GROMACS .gro file of C-alpha atoms in nm:
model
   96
    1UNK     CA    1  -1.077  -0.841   0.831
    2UNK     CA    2  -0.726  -0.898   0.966
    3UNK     CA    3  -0.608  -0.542   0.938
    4UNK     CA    4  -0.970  -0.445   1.135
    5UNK     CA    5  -0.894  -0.614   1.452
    6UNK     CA    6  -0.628  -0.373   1.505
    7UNK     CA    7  -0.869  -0.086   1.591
    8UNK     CA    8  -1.078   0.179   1.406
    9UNK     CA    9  -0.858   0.201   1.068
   10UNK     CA   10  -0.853   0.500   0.836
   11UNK     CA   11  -0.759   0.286   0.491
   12UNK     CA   12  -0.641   0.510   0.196
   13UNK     CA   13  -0.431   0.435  -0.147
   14UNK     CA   14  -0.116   0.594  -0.230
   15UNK     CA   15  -0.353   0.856  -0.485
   16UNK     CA   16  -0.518   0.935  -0.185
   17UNK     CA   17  -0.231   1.035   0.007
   18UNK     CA   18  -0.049   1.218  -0.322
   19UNK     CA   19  -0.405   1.428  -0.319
   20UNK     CA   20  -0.465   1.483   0.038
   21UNK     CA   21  -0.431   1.838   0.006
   22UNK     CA   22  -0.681   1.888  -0.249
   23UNK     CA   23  -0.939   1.616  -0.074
   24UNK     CA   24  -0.914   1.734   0.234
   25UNK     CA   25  -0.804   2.104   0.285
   26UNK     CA   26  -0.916   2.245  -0.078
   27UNK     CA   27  -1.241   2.041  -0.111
   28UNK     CA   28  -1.345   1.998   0.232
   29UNK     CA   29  -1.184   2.266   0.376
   30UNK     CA   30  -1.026   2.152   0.673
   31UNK     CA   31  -0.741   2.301   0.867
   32UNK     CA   32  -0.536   2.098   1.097
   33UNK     CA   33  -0.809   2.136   1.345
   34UNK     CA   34  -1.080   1.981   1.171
   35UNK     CA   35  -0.863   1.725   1.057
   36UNK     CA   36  -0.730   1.620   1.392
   37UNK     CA   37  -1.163   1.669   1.495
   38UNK     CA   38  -1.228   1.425   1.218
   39UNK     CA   39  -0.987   1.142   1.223
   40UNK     CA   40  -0.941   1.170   1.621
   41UNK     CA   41  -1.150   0.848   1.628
   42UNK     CA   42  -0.916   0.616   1.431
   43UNK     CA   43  -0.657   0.433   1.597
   44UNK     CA   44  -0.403   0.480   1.251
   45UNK     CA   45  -0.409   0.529   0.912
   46UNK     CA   46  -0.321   0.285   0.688
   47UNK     CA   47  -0.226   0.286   0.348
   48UNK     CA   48  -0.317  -0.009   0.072
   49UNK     CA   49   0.019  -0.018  -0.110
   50UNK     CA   50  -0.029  -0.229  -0.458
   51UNK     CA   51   0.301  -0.137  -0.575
   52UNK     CA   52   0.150   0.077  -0.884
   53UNK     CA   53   0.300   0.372  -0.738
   54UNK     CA   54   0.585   0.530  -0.530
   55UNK     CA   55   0.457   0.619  -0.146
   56UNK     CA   56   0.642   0.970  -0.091
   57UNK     CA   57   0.749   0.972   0.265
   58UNK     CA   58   0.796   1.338   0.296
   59UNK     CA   59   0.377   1.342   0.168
   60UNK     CA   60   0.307   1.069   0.469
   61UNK     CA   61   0.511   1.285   0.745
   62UNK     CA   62   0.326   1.600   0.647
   63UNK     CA   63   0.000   1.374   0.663
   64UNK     CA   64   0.079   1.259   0.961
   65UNK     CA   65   0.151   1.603   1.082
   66UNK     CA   66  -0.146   1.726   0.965
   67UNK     CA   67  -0.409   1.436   1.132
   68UNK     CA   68  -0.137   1.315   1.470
   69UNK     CA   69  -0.261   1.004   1.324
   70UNK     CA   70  -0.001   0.693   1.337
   71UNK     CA   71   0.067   0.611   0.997
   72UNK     CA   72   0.129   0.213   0.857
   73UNK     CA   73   0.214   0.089   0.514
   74UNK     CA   74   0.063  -0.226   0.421
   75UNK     CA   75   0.146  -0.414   0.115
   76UNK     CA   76  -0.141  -0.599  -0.088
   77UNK     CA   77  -0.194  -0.749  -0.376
   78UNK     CA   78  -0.416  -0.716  -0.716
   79UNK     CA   79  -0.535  -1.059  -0.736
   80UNK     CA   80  -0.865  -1.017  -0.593
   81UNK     CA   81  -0.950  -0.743  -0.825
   82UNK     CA   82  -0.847  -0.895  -1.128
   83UNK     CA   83  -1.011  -1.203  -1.046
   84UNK     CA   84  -1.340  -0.997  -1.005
   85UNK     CA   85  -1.252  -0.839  -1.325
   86UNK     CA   86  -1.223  -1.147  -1.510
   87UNK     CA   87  -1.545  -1.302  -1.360
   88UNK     CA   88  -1.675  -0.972  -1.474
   89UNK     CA   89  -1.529  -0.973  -1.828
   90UNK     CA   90  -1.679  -1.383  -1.882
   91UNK     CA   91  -2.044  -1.316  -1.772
   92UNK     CA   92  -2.062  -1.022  -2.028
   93UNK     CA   93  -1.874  -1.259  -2.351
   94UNK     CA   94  -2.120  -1.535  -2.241
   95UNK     CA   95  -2.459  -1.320  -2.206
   96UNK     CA   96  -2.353  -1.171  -2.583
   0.00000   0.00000   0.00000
């Protein structure tokens, strides 16, 4: 909710930004064009960094070059997914 006050975000993971090129130019065929027709409404891109993988910085520059979209890195955490995995995990031991 924080990060949404900031404008219209495009949110993406550091897989999505390794595959870019297959997601958005292979599979949905976009050239820079459509790309720049598509993301024109967002104020930035921004993207979820858990720290399970390395963010290439050449990969966000051509990215960036690709959308003229302002590109931010913002850290987060795990702790909310593994918490719903656990809740998860205790309803299933207790309803077998």
């Amino acid at each position: 909710k924080e990060l949404d006050e900031g404008g219209n975000i495009f949110y993406m993971t550091a897989g999505w930004l390794k595959y870019w090129h297959e997601i958005f130019q292979q599979e949905q065929g976009w050239d820079e064009t459509d790309a720049r027709i598509n993301f024109g409404f967002y104020d930035k891109i921004v993207i979820l960094d858990s720290g399970c993988f390395d963010i290439d910085e050449e990969e966000m520059f051509c990215f960036f070059d690709y959308t003229q979209i302002p590109i931010e890195v913002e850290p987060i955490d795990l702790e909310h997914f593994k918490t719903v995995i656990l809740d998860l995990c205790t309803k299933a031991f207790a309803a077998s």
